[in-house]
Coordinates of C-alpha atoms in Angstrom, one line a residue:
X1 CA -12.9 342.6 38.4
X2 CA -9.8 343.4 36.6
X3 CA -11.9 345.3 34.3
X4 CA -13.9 347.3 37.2
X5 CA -10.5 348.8 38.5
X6 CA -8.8 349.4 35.1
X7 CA -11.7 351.7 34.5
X8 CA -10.9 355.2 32.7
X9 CA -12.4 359.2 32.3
X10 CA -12.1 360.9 29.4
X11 CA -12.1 364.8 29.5
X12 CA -15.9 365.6 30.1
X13 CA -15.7 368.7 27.7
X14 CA -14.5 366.2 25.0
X15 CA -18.1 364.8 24.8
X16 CA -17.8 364.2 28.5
X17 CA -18.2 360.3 27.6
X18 CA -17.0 358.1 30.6
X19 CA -15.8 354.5 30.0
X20 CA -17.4 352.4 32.9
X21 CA -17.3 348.4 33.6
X22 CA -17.0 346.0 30.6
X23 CA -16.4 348.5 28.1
X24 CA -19.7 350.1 28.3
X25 CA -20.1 353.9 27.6
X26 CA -22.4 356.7 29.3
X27 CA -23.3 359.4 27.4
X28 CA -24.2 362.4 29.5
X29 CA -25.2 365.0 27.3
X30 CA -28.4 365.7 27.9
X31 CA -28.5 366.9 23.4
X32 CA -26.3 364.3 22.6
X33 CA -27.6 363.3 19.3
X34 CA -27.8 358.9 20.2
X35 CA -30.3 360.1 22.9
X36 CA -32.4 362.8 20.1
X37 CA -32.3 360.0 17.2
X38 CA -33.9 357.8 20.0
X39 CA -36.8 360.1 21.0
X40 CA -37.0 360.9 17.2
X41 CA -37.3 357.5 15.7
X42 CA -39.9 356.2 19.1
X43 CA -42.0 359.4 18.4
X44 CA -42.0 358.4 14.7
X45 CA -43.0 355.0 15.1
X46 CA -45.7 355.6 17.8
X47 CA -47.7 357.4 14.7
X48 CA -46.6 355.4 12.2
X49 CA -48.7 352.5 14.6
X50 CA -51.4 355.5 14.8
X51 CA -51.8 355.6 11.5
X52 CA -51.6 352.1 10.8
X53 CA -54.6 351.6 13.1
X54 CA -56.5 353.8 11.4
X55 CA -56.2 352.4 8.0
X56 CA -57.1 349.1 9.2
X57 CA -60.5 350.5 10.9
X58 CA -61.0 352.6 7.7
X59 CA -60.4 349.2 5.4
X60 CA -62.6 347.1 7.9
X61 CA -65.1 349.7 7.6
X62 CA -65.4 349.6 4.2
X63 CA -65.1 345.8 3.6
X64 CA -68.4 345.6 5.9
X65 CA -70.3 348.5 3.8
X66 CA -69.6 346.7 1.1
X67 CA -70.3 343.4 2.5
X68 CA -67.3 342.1 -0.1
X69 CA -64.5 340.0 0.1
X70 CA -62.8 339.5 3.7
X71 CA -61.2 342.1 5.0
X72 CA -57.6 340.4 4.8
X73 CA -58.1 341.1 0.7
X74 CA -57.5 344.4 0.7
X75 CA -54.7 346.0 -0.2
X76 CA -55.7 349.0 1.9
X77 CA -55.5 346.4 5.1
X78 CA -51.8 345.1 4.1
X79 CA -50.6 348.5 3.6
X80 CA -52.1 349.3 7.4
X81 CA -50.5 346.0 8.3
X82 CA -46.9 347.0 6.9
X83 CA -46.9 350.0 8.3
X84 CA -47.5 348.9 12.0
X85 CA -44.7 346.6 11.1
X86 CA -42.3 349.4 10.3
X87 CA -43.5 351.4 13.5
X88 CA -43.0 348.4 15.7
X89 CA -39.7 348.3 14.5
X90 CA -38.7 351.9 15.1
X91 CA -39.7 351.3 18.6
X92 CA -37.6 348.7 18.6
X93 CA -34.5 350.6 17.3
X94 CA -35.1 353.6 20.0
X95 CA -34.3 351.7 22.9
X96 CA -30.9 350.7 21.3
X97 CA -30.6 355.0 21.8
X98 CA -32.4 356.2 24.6
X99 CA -33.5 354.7 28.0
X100 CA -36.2 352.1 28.7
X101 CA -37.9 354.7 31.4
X102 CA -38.2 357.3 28.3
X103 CA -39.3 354.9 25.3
X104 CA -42.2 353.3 26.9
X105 CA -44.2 356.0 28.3
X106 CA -44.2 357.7 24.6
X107 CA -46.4 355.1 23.9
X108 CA -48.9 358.2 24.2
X109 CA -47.9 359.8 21.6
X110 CA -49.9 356.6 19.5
X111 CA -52.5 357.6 21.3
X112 CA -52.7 361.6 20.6
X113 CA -52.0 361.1 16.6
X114 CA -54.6 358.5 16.5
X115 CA -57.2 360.8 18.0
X116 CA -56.3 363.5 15.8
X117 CA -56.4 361.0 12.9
X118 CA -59.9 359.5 13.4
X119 CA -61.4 362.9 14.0
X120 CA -59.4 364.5 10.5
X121 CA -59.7 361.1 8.3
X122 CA -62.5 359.0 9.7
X123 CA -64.8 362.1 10.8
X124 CA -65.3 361.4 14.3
X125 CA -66.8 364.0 16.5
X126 CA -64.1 366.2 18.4
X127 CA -65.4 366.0 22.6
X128 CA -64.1 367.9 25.3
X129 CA -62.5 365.2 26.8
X130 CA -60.1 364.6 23.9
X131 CA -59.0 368.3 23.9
X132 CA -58.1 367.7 27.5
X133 CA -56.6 364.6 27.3
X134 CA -54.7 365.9 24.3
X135 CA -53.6 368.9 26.2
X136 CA -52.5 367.2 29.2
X137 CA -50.6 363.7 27.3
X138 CA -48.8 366.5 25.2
X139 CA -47.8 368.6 28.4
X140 CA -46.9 364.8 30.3
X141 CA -44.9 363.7 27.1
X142 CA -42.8 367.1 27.0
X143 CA -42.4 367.0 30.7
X144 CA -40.8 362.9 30.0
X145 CA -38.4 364.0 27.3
X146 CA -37.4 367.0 29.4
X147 CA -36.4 365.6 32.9
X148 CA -35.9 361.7 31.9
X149 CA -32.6 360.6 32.6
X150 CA -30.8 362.3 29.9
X151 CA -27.8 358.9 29.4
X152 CA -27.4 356.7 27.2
X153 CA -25.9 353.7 28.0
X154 CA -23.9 351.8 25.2
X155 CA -25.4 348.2 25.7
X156 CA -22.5 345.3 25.4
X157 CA -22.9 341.4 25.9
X158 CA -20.1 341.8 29.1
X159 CA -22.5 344.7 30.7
X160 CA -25.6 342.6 29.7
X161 CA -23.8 339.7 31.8
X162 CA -22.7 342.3 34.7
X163 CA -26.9 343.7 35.0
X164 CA -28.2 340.1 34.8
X165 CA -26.2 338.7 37.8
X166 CA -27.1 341.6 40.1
X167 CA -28.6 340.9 43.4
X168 CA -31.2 343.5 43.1
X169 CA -32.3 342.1 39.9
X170 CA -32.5 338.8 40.9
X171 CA -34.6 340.2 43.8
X172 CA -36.6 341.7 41.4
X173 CA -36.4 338.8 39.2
X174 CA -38.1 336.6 42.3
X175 CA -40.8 338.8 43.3
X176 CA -42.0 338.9 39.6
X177 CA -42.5 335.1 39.6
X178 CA -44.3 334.7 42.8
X179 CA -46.5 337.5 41.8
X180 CA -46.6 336.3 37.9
X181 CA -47.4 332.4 39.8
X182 CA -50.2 333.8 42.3
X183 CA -52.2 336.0 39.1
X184 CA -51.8 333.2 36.9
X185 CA -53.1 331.0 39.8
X186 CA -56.1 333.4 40.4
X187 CA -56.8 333.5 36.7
X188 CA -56.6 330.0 35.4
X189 CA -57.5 327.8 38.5
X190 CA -59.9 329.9 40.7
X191 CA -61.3 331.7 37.8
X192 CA -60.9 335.0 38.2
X193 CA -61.7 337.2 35.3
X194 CA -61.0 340.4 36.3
X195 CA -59.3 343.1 34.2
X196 CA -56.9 344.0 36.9
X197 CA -55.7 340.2 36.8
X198 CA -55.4 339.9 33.1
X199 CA -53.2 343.0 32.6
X200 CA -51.2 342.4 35.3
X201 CA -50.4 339.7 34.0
X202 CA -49.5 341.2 30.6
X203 CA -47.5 344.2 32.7
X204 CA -45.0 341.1 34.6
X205 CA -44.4 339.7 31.0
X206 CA -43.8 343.6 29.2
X207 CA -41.3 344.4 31.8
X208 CA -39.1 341.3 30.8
X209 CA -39.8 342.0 27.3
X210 CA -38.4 345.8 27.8
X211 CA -35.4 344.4 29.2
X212 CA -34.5 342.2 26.4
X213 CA -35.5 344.3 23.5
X214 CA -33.2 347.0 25.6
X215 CA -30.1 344.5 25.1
X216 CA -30.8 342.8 22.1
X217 CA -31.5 346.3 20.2
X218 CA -28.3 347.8 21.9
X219 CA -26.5 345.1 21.0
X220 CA -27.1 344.8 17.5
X221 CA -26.5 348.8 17.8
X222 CA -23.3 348.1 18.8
X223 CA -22.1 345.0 16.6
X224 CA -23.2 347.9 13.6
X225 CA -20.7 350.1 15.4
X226 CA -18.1 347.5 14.8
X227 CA -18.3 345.8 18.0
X228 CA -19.1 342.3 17.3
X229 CA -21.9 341.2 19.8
X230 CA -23.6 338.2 18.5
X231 CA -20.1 335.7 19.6
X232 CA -21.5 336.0 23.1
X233 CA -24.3 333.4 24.3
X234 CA -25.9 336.2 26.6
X235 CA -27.3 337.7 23.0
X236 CA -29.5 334.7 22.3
X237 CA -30.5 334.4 26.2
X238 CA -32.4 338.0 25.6
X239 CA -33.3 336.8 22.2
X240 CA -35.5 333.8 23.5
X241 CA -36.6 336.5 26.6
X242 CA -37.6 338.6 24.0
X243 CA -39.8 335.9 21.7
X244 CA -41.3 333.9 24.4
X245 CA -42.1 337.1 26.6
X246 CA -43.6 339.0 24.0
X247 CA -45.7 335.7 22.5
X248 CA -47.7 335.0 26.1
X249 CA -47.9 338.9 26.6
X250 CA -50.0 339.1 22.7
X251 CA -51.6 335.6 24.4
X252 CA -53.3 337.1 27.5
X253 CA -53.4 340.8 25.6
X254 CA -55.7 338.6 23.2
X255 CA -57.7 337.2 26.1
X256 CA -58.4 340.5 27.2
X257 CA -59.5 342.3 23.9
X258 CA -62.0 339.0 24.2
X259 CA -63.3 339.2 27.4
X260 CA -63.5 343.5 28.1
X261 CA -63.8 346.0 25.5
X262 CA -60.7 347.7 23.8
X263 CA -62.0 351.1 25.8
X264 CA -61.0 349.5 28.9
X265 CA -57.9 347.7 28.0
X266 CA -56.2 350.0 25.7
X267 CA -55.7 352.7 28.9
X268 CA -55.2 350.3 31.7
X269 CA -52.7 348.4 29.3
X270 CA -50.6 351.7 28.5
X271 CA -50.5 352.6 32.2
X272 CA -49.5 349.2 33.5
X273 CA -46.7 348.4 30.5
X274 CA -45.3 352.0 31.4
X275 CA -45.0 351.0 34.9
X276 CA -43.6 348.4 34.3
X277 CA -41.1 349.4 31.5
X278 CA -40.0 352.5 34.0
X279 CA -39.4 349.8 36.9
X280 CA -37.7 347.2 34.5
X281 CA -35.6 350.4 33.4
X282 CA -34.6 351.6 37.0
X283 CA -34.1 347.9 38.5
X284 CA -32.0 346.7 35.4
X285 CA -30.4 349.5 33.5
X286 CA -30.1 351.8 36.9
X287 CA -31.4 354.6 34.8
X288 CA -32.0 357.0 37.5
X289 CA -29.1 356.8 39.1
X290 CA -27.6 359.7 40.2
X291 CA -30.4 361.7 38.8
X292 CA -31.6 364.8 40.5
X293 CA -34.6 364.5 43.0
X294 CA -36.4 367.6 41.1
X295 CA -35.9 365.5 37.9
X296 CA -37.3 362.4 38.9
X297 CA -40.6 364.3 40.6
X298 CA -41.1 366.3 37.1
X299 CA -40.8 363.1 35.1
X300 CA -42.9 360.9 37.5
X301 CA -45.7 363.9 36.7
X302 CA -45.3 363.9 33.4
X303 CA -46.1 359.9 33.6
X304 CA -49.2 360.9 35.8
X305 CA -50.3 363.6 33.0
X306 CA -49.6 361.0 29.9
X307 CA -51.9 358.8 32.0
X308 CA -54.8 361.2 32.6
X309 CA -54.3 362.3 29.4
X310 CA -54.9 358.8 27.8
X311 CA -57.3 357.7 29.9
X312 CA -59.5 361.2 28.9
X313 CA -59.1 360.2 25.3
X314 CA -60.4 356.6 25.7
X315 CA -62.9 357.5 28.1
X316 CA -66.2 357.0 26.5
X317 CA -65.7 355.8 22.8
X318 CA -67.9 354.4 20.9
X319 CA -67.7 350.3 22.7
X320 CA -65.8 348.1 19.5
X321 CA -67.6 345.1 20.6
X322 CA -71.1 345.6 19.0
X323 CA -73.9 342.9 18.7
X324 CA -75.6 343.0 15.3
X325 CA -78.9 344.5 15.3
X326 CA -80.1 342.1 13.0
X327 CA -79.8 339.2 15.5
X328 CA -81.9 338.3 17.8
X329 CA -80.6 335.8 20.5
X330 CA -83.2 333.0 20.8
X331 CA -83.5 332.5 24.7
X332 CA -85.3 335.8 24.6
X333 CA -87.9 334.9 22.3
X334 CA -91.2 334.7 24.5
X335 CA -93.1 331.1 25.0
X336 CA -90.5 329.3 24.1
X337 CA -88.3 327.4 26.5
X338 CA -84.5 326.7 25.5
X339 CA -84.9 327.3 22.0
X340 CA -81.2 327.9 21.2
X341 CA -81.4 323.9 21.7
X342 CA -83.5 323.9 18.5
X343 CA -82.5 326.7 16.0
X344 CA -80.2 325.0 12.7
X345 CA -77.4 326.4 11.7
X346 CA -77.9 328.8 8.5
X347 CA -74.8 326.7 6.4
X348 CA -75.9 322.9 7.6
X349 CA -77.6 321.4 4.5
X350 CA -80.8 320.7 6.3
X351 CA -81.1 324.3 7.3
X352 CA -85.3 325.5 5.9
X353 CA -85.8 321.8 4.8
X354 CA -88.1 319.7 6.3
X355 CA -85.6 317.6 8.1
X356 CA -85.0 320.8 10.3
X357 CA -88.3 321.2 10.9
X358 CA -88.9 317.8 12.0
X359 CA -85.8 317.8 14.3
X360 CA -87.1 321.6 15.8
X361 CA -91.0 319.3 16.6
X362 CA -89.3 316.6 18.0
X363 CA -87.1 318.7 20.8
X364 CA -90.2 320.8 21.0
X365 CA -91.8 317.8 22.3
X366 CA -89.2 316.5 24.7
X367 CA -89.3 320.1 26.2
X368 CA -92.9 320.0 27.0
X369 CA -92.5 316.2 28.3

């Protein structure tokens, strides 16, 4: 703790910068340009990912009109693909700048530009619940940037190693397991396929993946600085949080894209990963410590108006999971018992031959037996 006591102040109007334990650094200029380029560069990103969406539902649109080639032939796809790549990583690089509590809940700011963006581009009609909504995630986010907690912390491997051994955390670190073990108990074993349960599940795994894309981005921030980060084995301990926590949280996001429709799980997932971002944030990186009572009221509302506001925009879309008219499913056919026993497949060899006929008689007359 030699460290803890040897700590100095600098002059606080000299950048009022104070050195605190293990050589990390507070910023607590509320313009100090670290924190801006961080709101810049997640803002940025978010609609970059807007607009990548939206080129990949434009270039999946047009594949089907065209009924061509698949969809991952078009250049018009890749482009979508690269840019969502580039955005991803801009959210990445902002939480190297700005707080964990302040990055994640701009996630809205996807969710405005790709409203606008489908309406201007793809000729959607404009409702009055996505004027609202848009009103009232803009007013949230402005609310967020204004009365977040205006520090920026500068993220070394010793701080990393001071956070991570914290009772609190490991208190925190507990409860998330027994709650991760008892969802994923619900889910797999008793078969309980409920939204709720699915992006729960997803929120537990997000808030470990804020934390480590919080330390490895600041720590690669710093090592760019000049102070050499990647000697220290605490680096590659958030790396492997990182991967592994953001593979099973894509797994079960997956699962739920399958089993509800993207109306449903887009909201619920931005509310829950915000949650859980702006608890990882407070728990881990203490980043509403010493921050005013007023401040942290205005910036829990601003959450609360992001979250009315996104759920306003979602609200009633057109439902992404759509049957093809075309198809009619064969247990509904009248007088005929389990048919979809019967029906070939259109790409077997025997499909239309008289072989398939045949085989259709046969179970035909094994039904009525």
């Amino acid at each position: 703790m030699e460290n803890v006591s040897n700590l100095s102040s600098e002059d606080a109007a000299g950048g009022m910068v104070i050195s605190q334990a293990f050589g990390a650094e507070v910023l607590t200029n509320p313009f100090h340009e670290t924190y801006l380029l961080g709101i810049i560069i997640s803002i940025c990103g978010n609609v970059l990912i807007s607009i990548s969406l939206n080129i990949q539902k434009y270039a999946h649109v047009r594949q089907a009109q065209r009924r061509s080639k698949p969809y991952y032939t078009s250049v018009l796809w890749w482009c979508g693909v690269v840019l969502m790549g580039v955005g991803e990583l801009g959210n990445f690089a902002a939480y190297g700048f700005a707080p964990a509590s302040l990055i994640a809940p701009l996630g809205c700011v996807s969710v405005i530009a790709s409203a606008i963006i489908s309406v201007v581009f793809l000729k959607e009609t404009v409702r009055a619940s996505d004027i609202v909504g848009g009103t009232l995630a803009i007013t949230g986010t402005y609310l967020l940037v204004t009365f977040a907690p205006h520090t920026s912390t500068h993220i070394t491997a010793h701080l990393i190693q001071y956070y991570y051994v914290s009772w609190y955390f490991l208190l925190y670190l507990l409860i998330e397991i027994i709650l991760f073990c008892i969802l994923l108990y619900l889910y797999k074993r008793r078969n309980v396929k409920h939204i709720v349960i699915v992006m729960l599940l997803v929120a537990l795994l997000a808030s470990l993946t804020v934390i480590s894309v919080k330390a490895v981005s600041g720590m690669i921030t710093e090592t760019i600085k000049g102070q050499l980060q990647f000697i220290y084995p605490i680096f590659y301990v958030m790396l492997v949080v990182m991967i592994v926590s953001c593979a099973f949280q894509i797994k079960f996001l997956n699962e739920a894209m399958k089993m509800f429709d993207a109306t449903e799980v887009v909201p619920i997932n931005f509310v829950f990963f915000t949650a859980s971002a702006i608890i990882a944030g407070i728990i881990f990186y203490q980043e509403f410590e010493d921050l005013a009572l007023l401040n942290i009221f205005m910036f829990l509302f601003g959450c609360l108006l992001s979250f009315l506001g996104v759920f306003l925009i979602a609200r009633n879309r057109p439902k992404i999971k759509q049957q093809d008219r075309n198809f009619i499913p064969m247990d509904k056919i009248p007088g005929r018992r389990h048919t979809d026993k019967v029906q070939p497949e259109a790409t077997t060899m025997t499909y239309g031959s008289l072989a398939a006929k045949l085989m259709c008689n046969r179970a035909g007359q094994a039904d009525d037996s």
